[in-house]
mmCIF file of C-alpha atoms and ligand atoms in Angstrom:
data_model
loop_
_atom_site.group_PDB
_atom_site.id
_atom_site.type_symbol
_atom_site.label_atom_id
_atom_site.label_comp_id
_atom_site.label_asym_id
_atom_site.label_seq_id
_atom_site.Cartn_x
_atom_site.Cartn_y
_atom_site.Cartn_z
ATOM 1 C CA MET S 1 30.427 -12.854 -46.107
ATOM 2 C CA GLN S 2 30.819 -9.258 -47.614
ATOM 3 C CA PHE S 3 31.018 -6.266 -44.688
ATOM 4 C CA GLU S 4 28.953 -2.958 -45.494
ATOM 5 C CA ARG S 5 31.884 -0.523 -45.391
ATOM 6 C CA ILE S 6 31.055 2.645 -43.240
ATOM 7 C CA SER S 7 34.135 5.545 -44.071
ATOM 8 C CA HIS S 8 35.290 6.905 -40.065
ATOM 9 C CA PRO S 9 34.120 11.264 -40.370
ATOM 10 C CA ALA S 10 36.517 11.520 -38.045
ATOM 11 C CA PRO S 11 40.071 8.971 -37.257
ATOM 12 C CA VAL S 12 42.631 9.808 -34.919
ATOM 13 C CA PRO S 13 45.479 11.823 -36.286
ATOM 14 C CA GLY S 14 48.539 10.239 -37.837
ATOM 15 C CA LYS S 15 50.753 12.135 -35.207
ATOM 16 C CA THR S 16 48.723 10.669 -32.797
ATOM 17 C CA ARG S 17 48.527 7.315 -33.461
ATOM 18 C CA ALA S 18 51.775 7.468 -33.654
ATOM 19 C CA GLU S 19 52.332 8.487 -29.972
ATOM 20 C CA ALA S 20 50.246 6.048 -29.000
ATOM 21 C CA ILE S 21 51.194 2.987 -30.710
ATOM 22 C CA ALA S 22 54.391 3.837 -29.603
ATOM 23 C CA ASN S 23 53.923 3.160 -25.771
ATOM 24 C CA PRO S 24 50.683 0.624 -26.376
ATOM 25 C CA GLY S 25 50.779 -0.672 -22.587
ATOM 26 C CA PHE S 26 47.940 -3.411 -22.963
ATOM 27 C CA GLY S 27 44.366 -3.024 -23.479
ATOM 28 C CA THR S 28 43.780 0.237 -23.558
ATOM 29 C CA LEU S 29 44.030 1.957 -26.100
ATOM 30 C CA PHE S 30 42.225 1.071 -29.715
ATOM 31 C CA THR S 31 41.616 1.119 -33.035
ATOM 32 C CA ASP S 32 39.681 3.679 -35.174
ATOM 33 C CA HIS S 33 37.457 0.571 -36.492
ATOM 34 C CA MET S 34 34.886 -2.414 -35.818
ATOM 35 C CA VAL S 35 32.758 -5.103 -37.272
ATOM 36 C CA THR S 36 29.223 -5.643 -36.869
ATOM 37 C CA ILE S 37 27.242 -8.973 -37.182
ATOM 38 C CA ASP S 38 23.940 -8.439 -36.150
ATOM 39 C CA TRP S 39 21.844 -12.284 -35.692
ATOM 40 C CA SER S 40 17.990 -12.782 -35.323
ATOM 41 C CA GLU S 41 15.912 -16.251 -35.766
ATOM 42 C CA ASP S 42 14.414 -15.107 -39.159
ATOM 43 C CA LYS S 43 17.279 -13.854 -40.575
ATOM 44 C CA GLU S 44 20.139 -15.349 -39.180
ATOM 45 C CA TRP S 45 23.160 -13.563 -39.781
ATOM 46 C CA HIS S 46 22.615 -10.343 -41.285
ATOM 47 C CA ASN S 47 23.455 -6.658 -41.350
ATOM 48 C CA ALA S 48 27.566 -7.347 -41.711
ATOM 49 C CA GLN S 49 29.060 -4.260 -41.464
ATOM 50 C CA LEU S 50 33.107 -2.804 -40.974
ATOM 51 C CA ALA S 51 32.310 0.862 -39.252
ATOM 52 C CA PRO S 52 34.344 3.357 -37.395
ATOM 53 C CA ARG S 53 34.826 2.051 -33.390
ATOM 54 C CA GLY S 54 31.940 3.560 -31.133
ATOM 55 C CA PRO S 55 29.234 2.719 -28.423
ATOM 56 C CA LEU S 56 26.457 0.374 -28.618
ATOM 57 C CA THR S 57 22.951 1.131 -28.471
ATOM 58 C CA LEU S 58 21.890 -1.498 -26.405
ATOM 59 C CA ASP S 59 18.273 -2.185 -25.012
ATOM 60 C CA PRO S 60 18.241 -1.595 -20.766
ATOM 61 C CA ALA S 61 16.742 -4.869 -20.857
ATOM 62 C CA ALA S 62 18.817 -6.844 -23.422
ATOM 63 C CA SER S 63 19.382 -10.313 -21.794
ATOM 64 C CA VAL S 64 23.260 -10.520 -21.664
ATOM 65 C CA LEU S 65 23.209 -7.558 -18.813
ATOM 66 C CA HIS S 66 21.094 -9.856 -16.942
ATOM 67 C CA TYR S 67 21.933 -13.599 -17.422
ATOM 68 C CA ALA S 68 26.049 -12.779 -19.320
ATOM 69 C CA GLN S 69 24.999 -13.907 -22.043
ATOM 70 C CA GLU S 70 28.571 -13.116 -23.925
ATOM 71 C CA ILE S 71 31.749 -15.516 -25.326
ATOM 72 C CA PHE S 72 34.485 -14.405 -26.516
ATOM 73 C CA GLU S 73 37.854 -14.671 -28.261
ATOM 74 C CA GLY S 74 41.298 -13.643 -28.430
ATOM 75 C CA LEU S 75 44.032 -13.680 -30.991
ATOM 76 C CA LYS S 76 46.783 -11.724 -31.691
ATOM 77 C CA ALA S 77 48.222 -9.809 -35.681
ATOM 78 C CA TYR S 78 51.828 -9.908 -36.418
ATOM 79 C CA ARG S 79 53.715 -8.454 -38.859
ATOM 80 C CA LEU S 80 56.121 -10.780 -40.025
ATOM 81 C CA GLU S 81 59.996 -9.413 -41.866
ATOM 82 C CA ASP S 82 58.424 -8.560 -44.637
ATOM 83 C CA GLY S 83 55.881 -6.079 -43.344
ATOM 84 C CA THR S 84 52.646 -8.455 -44.221
ATOM 85 C CA MET S 85 50.563 -8.748 -41.843
ATOM 86 C CA ALA S 86 49.108 -12.426 -40.216
ATOM 87 C CA LEU S 87 46.997 -14.010 -37.912
ATOM 88 C CA PHE S 88 48.656 -17.384 -35.585
ATOM 89 C CA ARG S 89 45.574 -20.718 -36.211
ATOM 90 C CA PRO S 90 42.861 -18.275 -36.424
ATOM 91 C CA ARG S 91 40.453 -21.111 -37.492
ATOM 92 C CA GLU S 92 41.093 -22.216 -34.086
ATOM 93 C CA ASN S 93 39.844 -19.570 -32.448
ATOM 94 C CA ALA S 94 36.754 -19.227 -34.707
ATOM 95 C CA ALA S 95 35.915 -22.897 -34.033
ATOM 96 C CA ARG S 96 36.505 -22.732 -31.118
ATOM 97 C CA PHE S 97 34.352 -19.739 -30.435
ATOM 98 C CA ASN S 98 31.380 -21.850 -31.339
ATOM 99 C CA ARG S 99 32.202 -24.568 -29.314
ATOM 100 C CA SER S 100 32.187 -21.709 -26.801
ATOM 101 C CA ALA S 101 29.039 -20.615 -28.497
ATOM 102 C CA ASP S 102 27.131 -24.111 -28.429
ATOM 103 C CA ARG S 103 28.196 -23.960 -24.841
ATOM 104 C CA LEU S 104 26.079 -20.531 -23.956
ATOM 105 C CA ALA S 105 23.053 -22.055 -26.179
ATOM 106 C CA MET S 106 24.010 -19.116 -28.773
ATOM 107 C CA PRO S 107 24.533 -19.469 -32.859
ATOM 108 C CA ASN S 108 27.229 -20.593 -34.579
ATOM 109 C CA LEU S 109 28.683 -17.941 -36.535
ATOM 110 C CA PRO S 110 30.356 -19.408 -39.681
ATOM 111 C CA GLU S 111 34.235 -19.771 -39.894
ATOM 112 C CA ASP S 112 34.865 -18.222 -42.920
ATOM 113 C CA ALA S 113 33.011 -14.761 -41.402
ATOM 114 C CA PHE S 114 34.539 -15.246 -38.638
ATOM 115 C CA VAL S 115 37.992 -15.323 -39.829
ATOM 116 C CA ALA S 116 36.668 -13.109 -42.630
ATOM 117 C CA ALA S 117 35.683 -10.306 -40.304
ATOM 118 C CA LEU S 118 39.437 -10.739 -38.782
ATOM 119 C CA GLU S 119 41.266 -9.575 -42.531
ATOM 120 C CA ALA S 120 38.421 -7.152 -42.752
ATOM 121 C CA LEU S 121 39.060 -4.965 -39.301
ATOM 122 C CA VAL S 122 43.085 -5.830 -39.492
ATOM 123 C CA ASP S 123 43.439 -4.455 -43.263
ATOM 124 C CA ALA S 124 41.243 -1.622 -41.364
ATOM 125 C CA ASP S 125 43.817 -0.780 -38.871
ATOM 126 C CA LYS S 126 47.331 -2.178 -39.657
ATOM 127 C CA ASP S 127 47.962 1.315 -39.708
ATOM 128 C CA TRP S 128 47.493 1.050 -35.786
ATOM 129 C CA PHE S 129 50.627 -2.025 -35.450
ATOM 130 C CA PRO S 130 52.079 -0.881 -32.623
ATOM 131 C CA THR S 131 55.977 0.537 -33.712
ATOM 132 C CA VAL S 132 57.154 -1.193 -30.087
ATOM 133 C CA GLU S 133 59.048 -4.941 -30.120
ATOM 134 C CA GLY S 134 57.228 -7.642 -29.960
ATOM 135 C CA GLY S 135 53.745 -5.799 -30.440
ATOM 136 C CA SER S 136 50.488 -6.590 -31.455
ATOM 137 C CA LEU S 137 47.947 -6.482 -32.845
ATOM 138 C CA TYR S 138 45.408 -7.761 -30.320
ATOM 139 C CA LEU S 139 42.135 -8.541 -31.443
ATOM 140 C CA ARG S 140 38.666 -9.449 -29.485
ATOM 141 C CA PRO S 141 35.962 -10.981 -31.005
ATOM 142 C CA PHE S 142 33.183 -11.443 -28.718
ATOM 143 C CA MET S 143 28.656 -12.156 -29.071
ATOM 144 C CA ILE S 144 26.149 -10.816 -27.472
ATOM 145 C CA ALA S 145 22.821 -11.413 -26.926
ATOM 146 C CA THR S 146 21.305 -8.027 -27.375
ATOM 147 C CA GLU S 147 16.740 -8.897 -26.875
ATOM 148 C CA ALA S 148 14.842 -7.427 -24.562
ATOM 149 C CA PHE S 149 13.095 -9.909 -22.655
ATOM 150 C CA LEU S 150 14.200 -10.830 -18.960
ATOM 151 C CA GLY S 151 12.741 -14.391 -18.700
ATOM 152 C CA VAL S 152 14.926 -17.265 -19.042
ATOM 153 C CA ARG S 153 16.108 -18.956 -21.621
ATOM 154 C CA PRO S 154 17.891 -18.625 -24.511
ATOM 155 C CA ALA S 155 17.909 -15.023 -26.672
ATOM 156 C CA LYS S 156 16.271 -14.903 -29.754
ATOM 157 C CA GLU S 157 19.167 -11.907 -31.172
ATOM 158 C CA TYR S 158 22.598 -11.790 -30.770
ATOM 159 C CA LYS S 159 24.844 -9.176 -31.365
ATOM 160 C CA PHE S 160 28.786 -10.330 -32.823
ATOM 161 C CA ILE S 161 31.351 -7.220 -32.248
ATOM 162 C CA LEU S 162 35.128 -7.649 -33.053
ATOM 163 C CA ILE S 163 37.425 -4.813 -31.583
ATOM 164 C CA ALA S 164 41.042 -4.742 -31.963
ATOM 165 C CA SER S 165 43.846 -3.042 -29.778
ATOM 166 C CA PRO S 166 47.401 -1.989 -30.229
ATOM 167 C CA ALA S 167 49.540 -4.697 -27.564
ATOM 168 C CA GLY S 168 52.878 -4.146 -26.289
ATOM 169 C CA ASN S 169 55.263 -6.886 -24.712
ATOM 170 C CA TYR S 170 52.294 -8.805 -21.990
ATOM 171 C CA PHE S 171 55.509 -9.967 -19.787
ATOM 172 C CA LYS S 172 59.173 -8.983 -21.090
ATOM 173 C CA SER S 173 61.131 -11.216 -22.803
ATOM 174 C CA GLY S 174 63.609 -12.448 -19.694
ATOM 175 C CA ALA S 175 61.800 -10.287 -17.276
ATOM 176 C CA PRO S 176 61.341 -12.108 -14.196
ATOM 177 C CA ALA S 177 59.012 -15.578 -13.175
ATOM 178 C CA VAL S 178 55.583 -14.096 -11.966
ATOM 179 C CA SER S 179 54.446 -15.469 -8.771
ATOM 180 C CA ILE S 180 51.328 -16.954 -8.124
ATOM 181 C CA TRP S 181 48.391 -18.531 -4.597
ATOM 182 C CA VAL S 182 46.520 -21.374 -4.623
ATOM 183 C CA SER S 183 43.739 -19.853 -4.105
ATOM 184 C CA ASP S 184 40.440 -21.696 -1.836
ATOM 185 C CA TYR S 185 37.847 -20.350 -4.695
ATOM 186 C CA THR S 186 37.360 -22.873 -7.416
ATOM 187 C CA ARG S 187 36.948 -21.702 -11.578
ATOM 188 C CA ALA S 188 34.834 -24.479 -12.624
ATOM 189 C CA ALA S 189 33.563 -27.293 -11.506
ATOM 190 C CA PRO S 190 32.166 -30.725 -13.820
ATOM 191 C CA GLY S 191 29.326 -29.785 -16.166
ATOM 192 C CA GLY S 192 29.743 -26.366 -15.847
ATOM 193 C CA THR S 193 31.546 -23.606 -18.415
ATOM 194 C CA GLY S 194 34.892 -24.581 -17.725
ATOM 195 C CA ALA S 195 35.969 -25.176 -21.046
ATOM 196 C CA ALA S 196 33.766 -22.584 -22.229
ATOM 197 C CA LYS S 197 36.070 -18.899 -22.355
ATOM 198 C CA CYS S 198 32.699 -17.029 -21.571
ATOM 199 C CA GLY S 199 32.593 -13.569 -19.419
ATOM 200 C CA GLY S 200 31.245 -15.304 -16.278
ATOM 201 C CA ASN S 201 34.167 -17.576 -16.290
ATOM 202 C CA TYR S 202 35.858 -13.817 -15.315
ATOM 203 C CA ALA S 203 33.348 -12.809 -13.055
ATOM 204 C CA ALA S 204 33.869 -15.240 -10.988
ATOM 205 C CA SER S 205 37.351 -15.598 -10.984
ATOM 206 C CA LEU S 206 37.718 -11.979 -10.107
ATOM 207 C CA VAL S 207 37.475 -12.088 -6.603
ATOM 208 C CA PRO S 208 40.267 -15.110 -6.214
ATOM 209 C CA THR S 209 42.405 -12.747 -8.411
ATOM 210 C CA ARG S 210 42.075 -9.561 -6.309
ATOM 211 C CA GLU S 211 43.106 -11.457 -3.638
ATOM 212 C CA ALA S 212 46.568 -12.858 -5.727
ATOM 213 C CA PHE S 213 47.321 -8.945 -6.552
ATOM 214 C CA ASP S 214 46.561 -7.357 -2.667
ATOM 215 C CA ARG S 215 48.786 -11.426 -0.999
ATOM 216 C CA GLY S 216 51.154 -9.539 -4.056
ATOM 217 C CA HIS S 217 51.070 -12.212 -6.810
ATOM 218 C CA ASP S 218 50.931 -11.775 -10.018
ATOM 219 C CA GLN S 219 48.142 -14.851 -11.242
ATOM 220 C CA VAL S 220 45.563 -17.134 -9.807
ATOM 221 C CA LEU S 221 45.934 -20.365 -9.586
ATOM 222 C CA PHE S 222 42.714 -22.668 -8.743
ATOM 223 C CA LEU S 223 42.918 -26.153 -8.425
ATOM 224 C CA ASP S 224 39.641 -28.554 -9.209
ATOM 225 C CA ALA S 225 35.931 -27.714 -7.627
ATOM 226 C CA ALA S 226 35.709 -32.015 -6.065
ATOM 227 C CA GLU S 227 38.306 -32.684 -4.526
ATOM 228 C CA HIS S 228 40.546 -29.466 -4.037
ATOM 229 C CA ARG S 229 44.265 -31.868 -5.009
ATOM 230 C CA TYR S 230 44.397 -31.467 -8.513
ATOM 231 C CA ILE S 231 45.870 -28.320 -10.517
ATOM 232 C CA GLU S 232 43.288 -26.921 -13.202
ATOM 233 C CA GLU S 233 44.955 -23.251 -14.701
ATOM 234 C CA LEU S 234 45.446 -19.824 -13.895
ATOM 235 C CA GLY S 235 42.991 -17.896 -13.930
ATOM 236 C CA GLY S 236 43.168 -17.034 -18.211
ATOM 237 C CA MET S 237 46.581 -19.245 -19.253
ATOM 238 C CA ASN S 238 47.489 -22.978 -19.275
ATOM 239 C CA LEU S 239 50.439 -24.938 -17.243
ATOM 240 C CA PHE S 240 53.216 -26.939 -17.550
ATOM 241 C CA PHE S 241 55.570 -28.932 -15.403
ATOM 242 C CA VAL S 242 59.145 -29.551 -17.068
ATOM 243 C CA PHE S 243 61.126 -33.398 -15.284
ATOM 244 C CA ASP S 244 64.319 -33.563 -14.981
ATOM 245 C CA ASP S 245 63.415 -36.884 -17.161
ATOM 246 C CA GLY S 246 62.940 -35.567 -19.975
ATOM 247 C CA ARG S 247 58.995 -35.484 -19.458
ATOM 248 C CA ILE S 248 56.750 -32.810 -19.879
ATOM 249 C CA LEU S 249 52.635 -32.893 -17.790
ATOM 250 C CA THR S 250 50.053 -30.419 -18.441
ATOM 251 C CA PRO S 251 46.300 -31.477 -17.324
ATOM 252 C CA PRO S 252 43.898 -32.593 -19.731
ATOM 253 C CA LEU S 253 41.020 -31.222 -21.046
ATOM 254 C CA THR S 254 38.732 -32.555 -18.750
ATOM 255 C CA GLY S 255 35.781 -29.788 -19.231
ATOM 256 C CA THR S 256 36.720 -27.795 -16.245
ATOM 257 C CA ILE S 257 40.131 -26.360 -18.013
ATOM 258 C CA LEU S 258 39.931 -23.614 -21.401
ATOM 259 C CA PRO S 259 41.563 -25.834 -24.545
ATOM 260 C CA GLY S 260 44.498 -22.842 -24.634
ATOM 261 C CA ILE S 261 45.475 -22.697 -28.759
ATOM 262 C CA THR S 262 48.594 -21.311 -26.674
ATOM 263 C CA ARG S 263 48.937 -24.701 -24.549
ATOM 264 C CA ASP S 264 47.981 -27.093 -27.873
ATOM 265 C CA SER S 265 50.646 -25.290 -30.196
ATOM 266 C CA ILE S 266 53.432 -26.110 -27.269
ATOM 267 C CA ILE S 267 52.972 -29.875 -26.538
ATOM 268 C CA ASP S 268 53.314 -30.189 -30.768
ATOM 269 C CA LEU S 269 56.485 -28.197 -30.736
ATOM 270 C CA ALA S 270 57.742 -29.561 -27.206
ATOM 271 C CA ARG S 271 57.444 -32.898 -28.805
ATOM 272 C CA GLU S 272 59.195 -32.076 -32.190
ATOM 273 C CA GLU S 273 62.034 -31.382 -29.106
ATOM 274 C CA GLY S 274 61.923 -35.064 -27.849
ATOM 275 C CA LEU S 275 59.929 -34.021 -24.840
ATOM 276 C CA ASP S 276 57.668 -37.186 -23.856
ATOM 277 C CA VAL S 277 54.714 -34.552 -23.325
ATOM 278 C CA VAL S 278 52.050 -35.815 -21.291
ATOM 279 C CA GLU S 279 48.137 -34.754 -20.578
ATOM 280 C CA GLU S 280 47.400 -36.393 -16.844
ATOM 281 C CA MET S 281 46.037 -35.172 -13.417
ATOM 282 C CA TYR S 282 48.312 -33.844 -10.877
ATOM 283 C CA THR S 283 48.113 -32.338 -7.376
ATOM 284 C CA LEU S 284 49.274 -29.278 -6.148
ATOM 285 C CA ASP S 285 51.515 -31.674 -2.445
ATOM 286 C CA GLN S 286 52.955 -33.889 -5.868
ATOM 287 C CA TRP S 287 54.349 -30.202 -7.346
ATOM 288 C CA ARG S 288 55.165 -29.190 -3.527
ATOM 289 C CA GLU S 289 57.315 -32.264 -3.613
ATOM 290 C CA ASP S 290 58.641 -32.637 -7.268
ATOM 291 C CA ALA S 291 59.862 -29.027 -7.153
ATOM 292 C CA ALA S 292 61.782 -29.978 -2.993
ATOM 293 C CA SER S 293 63.015 -33.455 -4.035
ATOM 294 C CA GLY S 294 65.057 -31.315 -7.951
ATOM 295 C CA LYS S 295 62.428 -33.722 -10.008
ATOM 296 C CA LEU S 296 60.389 -30.769 -11.210
ATOM 297 C CA LEU S 297 62.050 -28.148 -13.052
ATOM 298 C CA GLU S 298 59.979 -26.034 -14.379
ATOM 299 C CA THR S 299 57.110 -25.181 -14.923
ATOM 300 C CA PHE S 300 55.383 -22.194 -16.942
ATOM 301 C CA ALA S 301 52.063 -20.887 -18.423
ATOM 302 C CA CYS S 302 51.053 -20.423 -21.469
ATOM 303 C CA GLY S 303 48.284 -17.824 -23.924
ATOM 304 C CA THR S 304 47.998 -15.425 -26.395
ATOM 305 C CA ALA S 305 48.421 -12.705 -24.361
ATOM 306 C CA ALA S 306 51.483 -13.661 -21.768
ATOM 307 C CA VAL S 307 52.783 -16.005 -23.960
ATOM 308 C CA VAL S 308 55.209 -17.997 -22.556
ATOM 309 C CA THR S 309 56.152 -16.925 -18.689
ATOM 310 C CA PRO S 310 57.685 -19.198 -16.104
ATOM 311 C CA VAL S 311 56.036 -19.532 -12.910
ATOM 312 C CA GLY S 312 59.122 -19.080 -9.930
ATOM 313 C CA LYS S 313 56.893 -19.125 -7.104
ATOM 314 C CA VAL S 314 53.879 -20.769 -5.329
ATOM 315 C CA ALA S 315 52.150 -20.017 -2.648
ATOM 316 C CA GLY S 316 48.944 -20.538 -1.110
ATOM 317 C CA HIS S 317 47.145 -21.215 2.814
ATOM 318 C CA ASP S 318 48.819 -23.954 3.166
ATOM 319 C CA GLY S 319 52.730 -22.846 3.061
ATOM 320 C CA GLU S 320 55.006 -22.009 -0.269
ATOM 321 C CA PHE S 321 57.457 -22.513 -2.045
ATOM 322 C CA THR S 322 60.103 -22.386 -4.981
ATOM 323 C CA ILE S 323 59.799 -23.556 -8.943
ATOM 324 C CA GLY S 324 63.574 -24.497 -9.636
ATOM 325 C CA SER S 325 65.576 -21.155 -9.456
ATOM 326 C CA GLY S 326 62.952 -19.433 -8.820
ATOM 327 C CA GLY S 327 63.775 -17.526 -13.003
ATOM 328 C CA PRO S 328 62.923 -18.461 -16.366
ATOM 329 C CA GLY S 329 64.267 -21.970 -16.861
ATOM 330 C CA GLN S 330 66.149 -22.137 -20.214
ATOM 331 C CA LEU S 331 62.837 -25.522 -22.211
ATOM 332 C CA THR S 332 60.752 -22.270 -20.812
ATOM 333 C CA SER S 333 63.001 -20.212 -22.471
ATOM 334 C CA LYS S 334 63.280 -22.356 -25.605
ATOM 335 C CA LEU S 335 59.652 -23.254 -26.101
ATOM 336 C CA ARG S 336 58.709 -19.523 -25.646
ATOM 337 C CA GLU S 337 61.425 -18.719 -28.106
ATOM 338 C CA LYS S 338 60.651 -21.517 -30.808
ATOM 339 C CA LEU S 339 56.899 -19.903 -30.411
ATOM 340 C CA THR S 340 57.319 -16.298 -31.000
ATOM 341 C CA GLY S 341 59.633 -17.680 -33.980
ATOM 342 C CA ILE S 342 56.440 -18.780 -35.309
ATOM 343 C CA GLN S 343 54.259 -16.113 -35.162
ATOM 344 C CA ARG S 344 57.193 -13.564 -35.844
ATOM 345 C CA GLY S 345 57.990 -15.399 -39.448
ATOM 346 C CA THR S 346 61.352 -15.525 -38.192
ATOM 347 C CA ALA S 347 61.506 -19.277 -38.113
ATOM 348 C CA GLU S 348 59.593 -21.942 -40.251
ATOM 349 C CA ASP S 349 56.519 -23.167 -39.957
ATOM 350 C CA THR S 350 56.550 -26.194 -41.192
ATOM 351 C CA ARG S 351 52.657 -27.349 -39.764
ATOM 352 C CA GLY S 352 51.085 -23.781 -41.503
ATOM 353 C CA TRP S 353 50.079 -21.580 -38.435
ATOM 354 C CA VAL S 354 51.136 -19.046 -39.982
ATOM 355 C CA MET S 355 47.292 -17.632 -42.369
ATOM 356 C CA ARG S 356 49.074 -14.331 -43.786
ATOM 357 C CA LEU S 357 46.978 -11.498 -44.730
ATOM 358 C CA GLY S 358 46.906 -9.418 -47.386
HETATM 359 C C1 LIG M 401 41.978 -17.682 -23.042
HETATM 360 C C2 LIG M 401 42.010 -18.488 -21.546
HETATM 361 C C3 LIG M 401 43.990 -19.560 -21.932
HETATM 362 C C4 LIG M 401 44.337 -19.399 -22.810
HETATM 363 O O1 LIG M 401 44.468 -19.788 -24.365
HETATM 364 P P1 LIG M 401 44.391 -19.309 -25.665
HETATM 365 O O2 LIG M 401 44.036 -19.874 -26.947
HETATM 366 O O3 LIG M 401 45.731 -20.048 -25.840
HETATM 367 O O4 LIG M 401 44.679 -17.835 -25.872
HETATM 368 C C5 LIG M 401 43.601 -20.386 -21.314
HETATM 369 N N1 LIG M 401 42.460 -20.351 -20.017
HETATM 370 C C6 LIG M 401 41.628 -19.271 -20.133
HETATM 371 C C7 LIG M 401 40.033 -19.646 -18.430
HETATM 372 C C8 LIG M 401 41.418 -18.817 -21.371
HETATM 373 O O5 LIG M 401 40.485 -17.973 -20.946
#
């Protein structure tokens, strides 16, 4: 796909940028450019642009504003030791983006176009790469329904947009383990949109997330909608449980869990470590019992933003319990190091996960 390049009339001055990327935080700082591609029934994908980042012009009747026809992705660009920019398994994001599109009745974007958009933006804004230790350029591709129409049916016009945000470490390596709140709300029901990465899932998770924060926890945990017994995932991260017999368990992809690319990578890396990885349902009651008996050694959450994060404490309406010593476990730290090593090019990439750019 060819992108029309629209030059920026007034990019952020170098000195201002340098100060910003020395302390980027997470999700509040943005680069100079964005990619946009339009879709209509007659032209399909067209009007691909790499343009100055700026506000969108949207009709107030655009269906995304009324019926939440929206999907997104999240991945990071890394700078390898030799200075080359790289992406981690971007084709997996492209494929998942299209699976989400299918569920939300939206058009598919060819995987090559998705990856070309990432390459074009990272190339244009590589000077925005954070200068802090553990920094990355967080990439946010998304698609919205732009047709001005209030009837309820899939829209006939869409816009794909890609923006980039320089990001620091979400949770610092060696940071204390997170505390999680087991919600009475549910995130996803059988037959719903739980496996799609769509804004609607997140909108529904905000009240439970606020409840977790208000009670002093870092994250919210959702149980299954049907029986309210089985552990599914956190608001935006998948979970793994490490046992004393060399087993490591993660809930299966039953359609109500988001199939994380970090989850998939961890399964591979854990198998390489000689662990017996099982994808099985696991109840909250069993988790509490196994933590008390010592059978369960570690629990960690994983996702692109925070990579691998230890879970130290679990609380819900029927009490709380601690995992292991309440701090980061050995295997959690080892898997985190392995994964970040591959992503940042300090460990060998035997699987072709790292895509070097330029
Ligand atoms: C994005 C996301 C994840 C993690 O997926 P990664 O591909 O590992 O970043 C987990 N759960 C939910 C609900 C998500 O939206």
